[in-house]
XYZ file of C-alpha atoms in Angstrom:
587
model
C 97.474 -54.317 -25.581
C 96.157 -57.760 -24.780
C 92.627 -58.322 -24.658
C 90.690 -59.242 -21.404
C 90.257 -62.944 -21.223
C 86.511 -63.744 -21.037
C 86.296 -67.230 -22.265
C 83.908 -66.377 -25.289
C 84.765 -68.852 -27.895
C 82.447 -67.714 -30.641
C 83.018 -65.123 -33.534
C 80.325 -65.143 -35.952
C 82.367 -63.618 -38.970
C 85.215 -66.092 -38.528
C 82.791 -69.021 -37.925
C 80.908 -68.070 -41.189
C 84.193 -68.191 -43.275
C 85.473 -71.424 -41.572
C 82.019 -73.044 -42.307
C 82.353 -71.739 -45.810
C 85.324 -74.260 -46.321
C 83.074 -77.079 -44.867
C 80.332 -76.299 -47.429
C 81.973 -78.435 -50.265
C 81.732 -81.426 -47.862
C 77.984 -81.095 -47.238
C 77.299 -84.878 -47.641
C 79.863 -85.675 -44.939
C 78.374 -82.866 -42.899
C 74.839 -84.369 -43.274
C 76.156 -87.766 -42.307
C 78.066 -86.702 -39.358
C 74.993 -84.635 -38.247
C 72.669 -87.724 -38.465
C 75.315 -89.884 -36.666
C 75.194 -87.363 -33.830
C 71.518 -87.405 -33.531
C 71.308 -91.351 -33.743
C 74.129 -91.541 -31.361
C 72.278 -89.310 -28.825
C 69.114 -91.467 -29.148
C 70.904 -94.951 -28.913
C 73.032 -93.722 -25.878
C 70.007 -92.636 -24.035
C 68.184 -95.866 -24.760
C 70.721 -97.768 -22.653
C 69.607 -96.513 -19.344
C 65.927 -97.068 -20.387
C 66.656 -100.819 -21.298
C 68.617 -101.250 -17.932
C 65.567 -100.019 -15.963
C 63.521 -102.546 -17.872
C 66.037 -105.247 -17.128
C 66.125 -104.368 -13.478
C 62.372 -104.445 -13.139
C 61.914 -107.711 -15.098
C 64.528 -109.399 -12.884
C 63.311 -108.093 -9.568
C 59.659 -107.955 -10.073
C 58.700 -110.621 -12.676
C 61.694 -112.878 -12.680
C 61.084 -113.263 -16.398
C 64.109 -114.949 -17.778
C 63.221 -114.910 -21.333
C 62.304 -111.227 -21.157
C 65.631 -110.665 -19.373
C 67.531 -112.270 -22.149
C 65.608 -110.412 -24.877
C 66.312 -107.070 -23.222
C 69.943 -108.052 -22.541
C 70.296 -108.920 -26.273
C 68.773 -105.642 -27.199
C 71.232 -103.865 -24.852
C 73.980 -105.500 -26.622
C 72.628 -104.338 -30.092
C 72.275 -100.882 -28.975
C 75.840 -100.854 -27.633
C 77.147 -102.087 -30.924
C 75.131 -99.534 -32.722
C 76.579 -96.896 -30.408
C 80.066 -98.008 -31.222
C 79.554 -98.071 -34.756
C 77.791 -94.563 -34.867
C 80.630 -93.304 -32.536
C 83.191 -94.619 -34.872
C 81.461 -93.166 -38.041
C 81.032 -89.728 -36.271
C 84.627 -89.324 -35.075
C 86.206 -90.670 -38.386
C 83.905 -88.367 -40.609
C 84.412 -85.142 -38.515
C 88.175 -85.663 -38.505
C 88.159 -86.704 -42.183
C 86.362 -83.314 -42.858
C 88.859 -81.402 -40.630
C 91.891 -82.700 -42.391
C 90.240 -82.089 -45.958
C 89.263 -78.538 -45.020
C 92.799 -77.702 -43.888
C 94.207 -79.108 -46.987
C 92.028 -76.866 -48.940
C 92.873 -73.872 -46.719
C 96.560 -74.621 -46.945
C 96.284 -74.977 -50.762
C 94.438 -71.417 -50.985
C 97.013 -69.892 -48.533
C 100.019 -71.257 -50.243
C 98.663 -70.204 -53.782
C 97.878 -66.596 -52.151
C 101.375 -66.308 -50.762
C 103.202 -67.466 -53.852
C 101.683 -64.233 -55.596
C 102.784 -61.775 -52.891
C 105.181 -58.965 -53.873
C 108.666 -59.163 -52.489
C 107.805 -56.159 -50.255
C 105.329 -58.380 -48.297
C 108.037 -60.908 -47.430
C 110.522 -58.127 -46.632
C 108.155 -56.967 -43.830
C 106.995 -60.205 -42.671
C 108.446 -62.779 -40.341
C 109.211 -66.206 -42.039
C 108.302 -67.914 -38.787
C 104.998 -66.125 -38.732
C 104.303 -67.288 -42.394
C 105.412 -70.790 -41.611
C 103.110 -70.810 -38.486
C 100.032 -69.614 -40.481
C 100.555 -72.306 -42.922
C 101.378 -75.264 -40.779
C 100.517 -74.785 -37.204
C 97.531 -72.453 -37.364
C 95.844 -74.534 -39.996
C 96.302 -77.718 -38.060
C 94.470 -75.976 -35.114
C 91.656 -75.212 -37.561
C 91.430 -78.980 -38.248
C 90.927 -79.485 -34.374
C 88.434 -76.822 -34.462
C 86.275 -79.072 -36.558
C 87.389 -82.552 -35.437
C 87.806 -81.950 -31.677
C 86.001 -78.648 -31.046
C 82.778 -77.634 -33.024
C 81.237 -81.038 -33.930
C 82.125 -82.710 -30.472
C 80.355 -79.749 -28.586
C 77.318 -80.083 -30.865
C 77.294 -83.872 -30.298
C 77.668 -83.550 -26.461
C 75.114 -80.560 -26.133
C 72.612 -82.845 -28.260
C 73.306 -85.797 -26.112
C 72.767 -83.668 -22.807
C 69.507 -82.113 -24.321
C 68.104 -85.703 -25.179
C 69.157 -86.955 -21.741
C 67.549 -83.996 -19.915
C 64.273 -84.712 -21.889
C 64.081 -88.454 -21.197
C 64.910 -87.766 -17.523
C 61.982 -85.398 -17.345
C 59.753 -87.741 -18.975
C 60.675 -90.750 -16.692
C 60.555 -88.981 -13.344
C 60.440 -85.346 -13.155
C 61.283 -85.307 -9.339
C 64.519 -87.303 -9.844
C 65.272 -85.097 -12.898
C 64.991 -81.989 -10.664
C 67.297 -83.492 -8.078
C 69.768 -84.023 -10.581
C 69.400 -80.510 -12.358
C 70.164 -78.845 -8.863
C 73.811 -79.432 -9.306
C 74.037 -78.342 -13.110
C 74.148 -74.619 -12.319
C 77.031 -74.946 -9.914
C 78.819 -77.302 -12.391
C 78.171 -74.931 -15.268
C 79.617 -71.852 -13.200
C 82.583 -73.961 -12.164
C 83.130 -74.743 -15.925
C 82.897 -71.185 -16.994
C 85.409 -69.993 -14.329
C 87.760 -72.913 -15.519
C 87.360 -71.910 -19.257
C 88.382 -68.447 -18.603
C 91.285 -69.379 -16.416
C 92.526 -72.152 -18.752
C 92.334 -69.807 -21.781
C 94.572 -67.308 -20.018
C 97.028 -70.163 -18.910
C 97.102 -71.470 -22.610
C 97.707 -68.149 -24.097
C 100.623 -67.757 -21.707
C 101.885 -71.301 -22.749
C 101.808 -70.374 -26.296
C 103.766 -67.299 -25.709
C 106.461 -69.146 -23.797
C 106.509 -71.844 -26.473
C 107.221 -69.259 -29.082
C 109.962 -67.801 -27.053
C 111.466 -71.060 -26.381
C 111.237 -71.994 -30.167
C 112.892 -68.598 -31.225
C 115.512 -68.819 -28.595
C 116.630 -72.361 -29.610
C 116.238 -71.733 -33.355
C 118.618 -68.665 -33.129
C 121.239 -70.333 -31.026
C 121.350 -73.411 -33.130
C 121.624 -71.394 -36.293
C 124.358 -69.117 -34.977
C 126.131 -71.918 -32.944
C 129.375 -70.861 -34.640
C 129.108 -67.437 -33.202
C 128.122 -68.580 -29.809
C 131.201 -71.068 -29.588
C 133.500 -68.346 -31.163
C 132.948 -65.836 -28.696
C 132.750 -68.304 -25.624
C 129.056 -67.756 -24.988
C 128.258 -71.500 -24.132
C 127.800 -70.825 -20.336
C 125.844 -67.462 -20.874
C 123.398 -68.983 -23.461
C 123.010 -72.047 -21.271
C 121.877 -69.927 -18.329
C 119.547 -68.012 -20.575
C 118.092 -71.289 -21.806
C 117.610 -72.310 -18.132
C 115.541 -69.071 -17.507
C 113.299 -69.375 -20.579
C 112.850 -73.180 -20.190
C 111.798 -72.387 -16.529
C 109.169 -69.843 -17.630
C 108.044 -72.394 -20.203
C 107.685 -74.889 -17.311
C 105.838 -72.602 -15.075
C 103.272 -71.648 -17.836
C 102.576 -75.489 -18.137
C 102.323 -75.991 -14.598
C 99.757 -73.468 -14.287
C 97.537 -75.154 -16.619
C 97.962 -78.447 -14.770
C 97.037 -76.523 -11.676
C 93.672 -75.473 -13.093
C 93.005 -79.009 -14.301
C 93.904 -80.544 -10.937
C 91.359 -78.157 -9.232
C 88.564 -78.396 -11.839
C 88.217 -82.081 -12.548
C 88.108 -83.028 -8.806
C 85.403 -80.274 -8.037
C 83.523 -81.584 -11.176
C 83.651 -85.203 -9.659
C 82.663 -84.164 -6.418
C 79.594 -82.309 -7.786
C 78.713 -85.342 -9.990
C 79.019 -87.700 -6.984
C 76.878 -85.306 -4.919
C 74.162 -85.472 -7.709
C 74.440 -89.487 -7.564
C 74.071 -89.241 -3.916
C 71.167 -87.070 -3.715
C 69.411 -89.141 -6.421
C 70.061 -92.550 -4.420
C 68.720 -90.770 -1.269
C 65.755 -89.180 -2.681
C 64.854 -92.227 -4.878
C 65.283 -94.621 -1.996
C 63.167 -92.424 0.245
C 60.370 -92.364 -2.363
C 60.562 -96.102 -2.656
C 60.135 -96.502 0.972
C 57.280 -94.089 1.082
C 55.848 -96.135 -1.861
C 56.114 -93.120 -4.249
C 56.520 -93.203 -8.153
C 60.209 -94.097 -8.047
C 61.453 -97.789 -8.484
C 64.878 -99.342 -8.387
C 65.303 -99.513 -12.066
C 64.893 -95.632 -12.317
C 67.405 -94.957 -9.727
C 69.893 -97.124 -11.657
C 68.859 -95.490 -14.941
C 69.146 -91.990 -13.446
C 72.577 -92.740 -12.126
C 73.625 -93.692 -15.649
C 71.928 -90.604 -17.168
C 73.415 -88.167 -14.634
C 77.038 -89.357 -15.678
C 75.941 -88.789 -19.343
C 74.724 -85.356 -18.396
C 77.701 -84.374 -16.215
C 80.642 -85.932 -18.143
C 80.218 -83.878 -21.403
C 79.937 -80.838 -19.235
C 83.312 -81.484 -17.369
C 85.008 -81.976 -20.851
C 83.286 -79.262 -22.598
C 85.617 -76.547 -21.014
C 88.506 -78.291 -23.020
C 86.398 -78.461 -26.197
C 85.535 -74.755 -25.977
C 89.138 -73.892 -25.639
C 89.891 -75.927 -28.696
C 87.006 -73.956 -30.368
C 88.581 -70.698 -29.220
C 92.029 -71.560 -30.504
C 90.572 -72.584 -33.853
C 88.792 -69.175 -33.964
C 92.064 -67.316 -33.347
C 93.966 -69.520 -35.797
C 91.322 -68.889 -38.395
C 91.520 -65.168 -37.695
C 95.344 -65.345 -38.287
C 94.962 -67.406 -41.571
C 92.325 -64.962 -42.878
C 94.503 -61.951 -42.052
C 96.852 -63.332 -44.584
C 94.291 -64.396 -47.105
C 92.840 -60.984 -46.849
C 96.258 -59.168 -47.683
C 96.156 -57.756 -51.020
C 99.980 -57.639 -52.128
C 99.905 -59.064 -55.542
C 101.750 -57.874 -58.598
C 99.318 -56.465 -61.365
C 98.744 -59.340 -63.740
C 96.817 -57.581 -66.368
C 99.437 -58.240 -69.144
C 98.125 -60.459 -71.951
C 101.299 -60.388 -74.271
C 103.440 -63.741 -74.200
C 107.122 -63.144 -73.938
C 108.360 -65.635 -76.616
C 111.878 -64.674 -77.533
C 113.399 -61.351 -76.463
C 115.788 -59.646 -78.563
C 116.810 -58.084 -75.537
C 116.434 -54.457 -75.775
C 116.006 -52.916 -72.297
C 115.008 -49.314 -71.531
C 114.362 -47.506 -68.204
C 112.588 -44.232 -68.580
C 112.503 -41.932 -65.762
C 111.936 -44.812 -63.305
C 111.276 -43.780 -59.650
C 111.039 -46.395 -57.017
C 110.760 -46.706 -53.118
C 110.714 -49.511 -50.742
C 109.330 -47.411 -48.138
C 106.994 -44.596 -48.962
C 108.643 -41.307 -48.990
C 112.270 -42.708 -49.141
C 113.154 -43.003 -52.909
C 115.847 -45.560 -53.883
C 115.658 -44.900 -57.634
C 115.265 -41.133 -58.352
C 114.249 -40.877 -61.891
C 116.908 -42.997 -63.754
C 116.915 -43.611 -67.467
C 119.181 -45.731 -69.551
C 119.170 -48.175 -72.576
C 120.650 -51.593 -73.049
C 120.826 -52.716 -76.604
C 120.123 -56.338 -77.689
C 123.209 -58.437 -77.280
C 125.172 -55.862 -75.155
C 126.857 -56.661 -71.824
C 126.299 -53.885 -69.313
C 127.843 -53.581 -65.977
C 126.229 -51.640 -63.242
C 128.529 -50.294 -60.449
C 128.404 -48.102 -57.384
C 128.724 -48.018 -53.638
C 126.449 -50.171 -51.444
C 122.788 -48.702 -51.490
C 123.269 -47.089 -54.734
C 120.318 -49.054 -56.099
C 122.075 -51.491 -58.310
C 120.162 -54.568 -57.163
C 116.899 -52.601 -57.070
C 117.186 -52.498 -60.837
C 117.361 -56.274 -61.037
C 114.299 -56.694 -59.020
C 112.328 -54.194 -61.011
C 113.246 -55.813 -64.351
C 111.606 -59.191 -62.955
C 108.593 -57.371 -61.525
C 109.343 -58.326 -57.943
C 108.182 -54.692 -57.182
C 105.970 -52.208 -58.912
C 107.681 -48.851 -59.724
C 106.115 -45.559 -58.661
C 106.751 -43.595 -61.796
C 108.155 -43.922 -65.242
C 108.363 -47.052 -67.461
C 110.432 -50.116 -67.936
C 110.309 -51.621 -71.500
C 111.780 -54.820 -72.959
C 111.757 -54.856 -76.839
C 109.866 -51.542 -76.856
C 106.964 -53.191 -74.773
C 106.158 -52.172 -71.428
C 106.991 -55.173 -69.088
C 103.639 -54.761 -67.590
C 102.030 -55.853 -70.829
C 103.831 -59.186 -70.662
C 102.252 -62.013 -68.764
C 104.365 -62.317 -65.545
C 105.059 -65.979 -66.060
C 106.377 -65.528 -69.479
C 108.416 -62.569 -68.678
C 110.222 -64.075 -65.828
C 110.768 -67.480 -67.878
C 112.918 -65.369 -70.303
C 115.063 -63.878 -67.498
C 117.739 -65.640 -65.665
C 119.266 -64.295 -62.500
C 122.359 -65.462 -60.602
C 122.264 -63.942 -57.085
C 125.071 -63.407 -54.534
C 123.332 -65.303 -51.953
C 122.479 -68.570 -53.607
C 119.539 -70.572 -52.453
C 119.449 -74.394 -52.949
C 116.654 -76.627 -51.886
C 117.066 -79.817 -50.045
C 117.152 -81.828 -52.992
C 119.568 -83.351 -55.611
C 122.019 -81.056 -57.769
C 120.091 -82.182 -60.894
C 116.629 -81.039 -59.358
C 118.289 -77.662 -58.039
C 119.357 -77.125 -61.832
C 116.156 -77.828 -63.641
C 113.764 -76.724 -60.916
C 111.044 -79.062 -61.983
C 111.517 -77.968 -65.668
C 110.774 -81.457 -67.387
C 111.944 -80.234 -70.690
C 115.587 -80.170 -69.516
C 117.139 -83.521 -69.599
C 120.175 -84.854 -67.596
C 122.268 -85.077 -70.609
C 121.594 -81.316 -71.482
C 122.624 -80.484 -67.897
C 125.723 -82.647 -68.241
C 126.780 -81.022 -71.531
C 126.251 -77.501 -70.131
C 128.382 -78.538 -67.052
C 131.086 -79.717 -69.148
C 131.059 -76.317 -71.220
C 131.254 -74.529 -68.036
C 133.944 -76.790 -66.614
C 132.240 -78.116 -63.516
C 131.300 -81.406 -64.695
C 134.290 -82.995 -63.001
C 133.439 -81.387 -59.711
C 129.820 -82.811 -59.724
C 130.989 -86.276 -60.682
C 133.384 -86.267 -57.736
C 130.435 -86.089 -55.478
C 128.639 -89.151 -54.130
C 125.774 -89.950 -56.547
C 127.207 -87.059 -58.669
C 124.132 -85.212 -60.306
C 121.863 -87.093 -57.754
C 123.770 -85.876 -54.759
C 121.458 -84.157 -52.197
C 122.824 -80.846 -51.130
C 120.635 -80.818 -48.032
C 118.933 -77.641 -46.634
C 120.169 -74.304 -48.508
C 122.950 -76.401 -50.057
C 124.800 -76.857 -46.764
C 126.792 -79.723 -48.121
C 128.597 -77.489 -50.711
C 131.005 -74.601 -50.223
C 129.706 -71.010 -51.164
C 131.736 -71.241 -54.533
C 130.191 -74.603 -55.312
C 126.773 -73.318 -54.728
C 127.531 -70.276 -56.938
C 128.589 -72.653 -59.888
C 125.449 -74.578 -59.278
C 123.440 -71.456 -59.524
C 125.238 -70.390 -62.767
C 124.619 -73.708 -64.367
C 120.939 -73.333 -63.531
C 120.672 -70.003 -65.207
C 122.766 -71.412 -68.106
C 120.550 -74.399 -68.990
C 117.342 -72.278 -68.939
C 118.696 -70.680 -72.082
C 117.401 -67.071 -71.172
C 117.007 -64.169 -73.347
C 118.204 -61.844 -70.732
C 121.014 -62.957 -68.093
C 121.477 -60.997 -64.898
C 124.517 -61.548 -62.677
C 124.011 -59.784 -59.230
C 127.345 -60.028 -57.555
C 127.691 -63.483 -58.653
C 131.454 -63.763 -58.177
C 131.830 -61.736 -54.981
C 132.111 -64.549 -52.500
C 133.961 -67.237 -54.525
C 137.594 -68.342 -54.895
C 139.686 -67.485 -57.793
C 139.394 -70.958 -59.432
C 135.659 -70.864 -59.061
C 135.795 -67.262 -60.513
C 137.702 -68.456 -63.495
C 135.050 -71.193 -64.172
C 132.192 -68.627 -63.909
C 134.202 -66.255 -66.181
C 134.508 -68.881 -68.739
C 130.845 -69.602 -68.778
C 129.929 -65.871 -68.683
C 131.875 -65.370 -71.729
C 129.987 -68.078 -73.423
C 126.482 -67.229 -72.304
C 126.771 -63.543 -72.799
C 128.250 -63.811 -76.174
C 125.009 -63.370 -78.146
C 122.401 -62.041 -75.759
C 121.661 -59.197 -73.334
C 123.528 -59.490 -69.982
C 123.316 -57.156 -67.131
C 126.289 -57.696 -64.608
C 126.508 -56.094 -61.091
C 130.093 -56.859 -60.058
C 133.157 -55.538 -58.278
C 135.603 -57.751 -60.091
C 137.814 -55.753 -62.555
C 137.857 -58.487 -65.268
C 133.978 -58.602 -65.505
C 133.692 -54.792 -65.499
C 136.327 -54.214 -68.188
C 134.837 -56.463 -70.594
C 131.329 -54.810 -70.561
C 130.285 -53.123 -73.555
C 128.835 -50.435 -71.304
C 129.255 -49.414 -67.660
C 126.550 -47.448 -65.711
C 127.778 -45.770 -62.508
C 125.307 -45.221 -59.831
C 125.233 -43.170 -56.584
C 122.328 -42.669 -54.370
C 119.672 -43.869 -56.567
C 120.941 -41.903 -59.604
C 123.070 -42.623 -62.610
C 126.076 -40.301 -62.516
C 128.180 -41.794 -65.397
C 127.914 -44.067 -68.486
C 130.316 -45.356 -70.848
C 132.930 -48.020 -71.562
C 135.820 -48.703 -69.099
C 138.361 -46.599 -70.834
C 135.853 -43.820 -71.487
C 134.952 -43.649 -67.782
C 138.792 -43.649 -66.590
C 139.512 -40.650 -69.019
C 136.585 -38.749 -67.356
C 138.366 -38.678 -64.169
C 135.127 -38.792 -62.307
C 133.203 -41.131 -59.846
C 134.037 -44.277 -61.685
C 137.814 -43.401 -61.774
C 137.523 -42.868 -57.851
C 135.975 -46.269 -57.463
C 138.684 -47.786 -59.877
C 141.414 -46.324 -57.909
C 139.805 -47.490 -54.538
C 138.572 -50.962 -55.482
C 140.267 -52.030 -58.697
C 143.777 -50.487 -58.976
C 145.314 -53.316 -56.845
C 144.062 -55.997 -59.249
C 145.761 -54.531 -62.434
C 148.688 -56.631 -63.390
């Protein structure tokens, strides 16, 4: 349920945590505070000097004094400009540095999350937290908090000076303040509600457009252009109405604020003139000074609703970011053993695992893979084959049992060294928007271009890469969109090959490629698996037949183990799979 919109902008806990990030910039904070104080003093000096100038000109006709005060006025104006520049620059500089620190901490924290966190979290949500929400926090500092403090400080100093100069005129000006404050409060509540609706509609519009652009082939294939166009018009119209609502509130509030400000000026002129006629304490200079100071008093109040809205959005953004930072979903990293060179003995001992509590995917499986063996894992979809791969890499923590490599529990190895010795080629290949070379080495500077070329020649894909513009420096664009699925698979295999792993894992690596690409992959597989431990999840007969051992899984359990011929003679589960999936491939 949505919370009632009250206009409250302050949350002490979130504020304290946000200010904790500002603590390391204490000198910038001190300078900005001093600048704000001096700016308040300098700005209020202008109407006082103007009063003096008016009195000197009208009463004494002192041209020299007029010149001196005018020059002094110019100096104060210059000082105000410099202080304002210093203040705005420093607070925005702080805001950008603070969000840089928050983004770094947030990204570092997210990089350590278990895969289960990403399984249950929206990518768009995490991107928003890392990019948009942190930018809103920058505005919290640059356009919200410090600006509000500066404005309030200036209003306080102005009010004190007004009371000191002429308390009666000050009282006249203050009469309008409660009305303006109340109008500002109402506007603040209304505009917050309107902005919340705007953010909802922006999210809906972005989500709709992103989905339709990504799935444009489906839209066109099923002739949904007209339907999606009409749906877009409806969503876009809601987006427009939400923005028009904010425009409506602004168009009401600012004229009202201007009218109230003008009434205050009118009352000041009326009462001040009356007091001059009656030979009271008021003079012409004071009237002019009070007109200036009333604007300095009312103008920040008119704009403060916007700044409080920025403050509110910063608090909300901070809450969202801290929600991610407070999430504890990291893999245990207590392991101290460095995985240098694995022999490749792998043992699963009564391993139980579930992605969702109470729904086991692996139900007490046990098997051994000897060093240098090539083991194939087969079974129907959902049998738990890919889960085994995820657990060896410690993407998830097991519920019960033990997984060992070279007779050492994998929890005892440092996570970085463990994963460095295991190379995985997945069915769904992910390539970054970068060159082929960078997608292969993944910032591993120890791998040279010559090594990559030699490896590509061994696999047989060197000619394919050289045929591309800029060959190894060809940019494959987002997710490797410039390459076919078979070509992406070859690049992924080359990436695993050049890393020289101790354990190689192929997860359906040949399921979505053409026969020619499969042949190249098979050649490379024969080379790379010759003297090291390999685990292959595959449906292709050629790969399974050559495996030293085949593990057959069904519904999270191992139902059969043995070589290809041994399992065929058992006339069991594997034989049925073979008859259904592989028999047609036998020559």
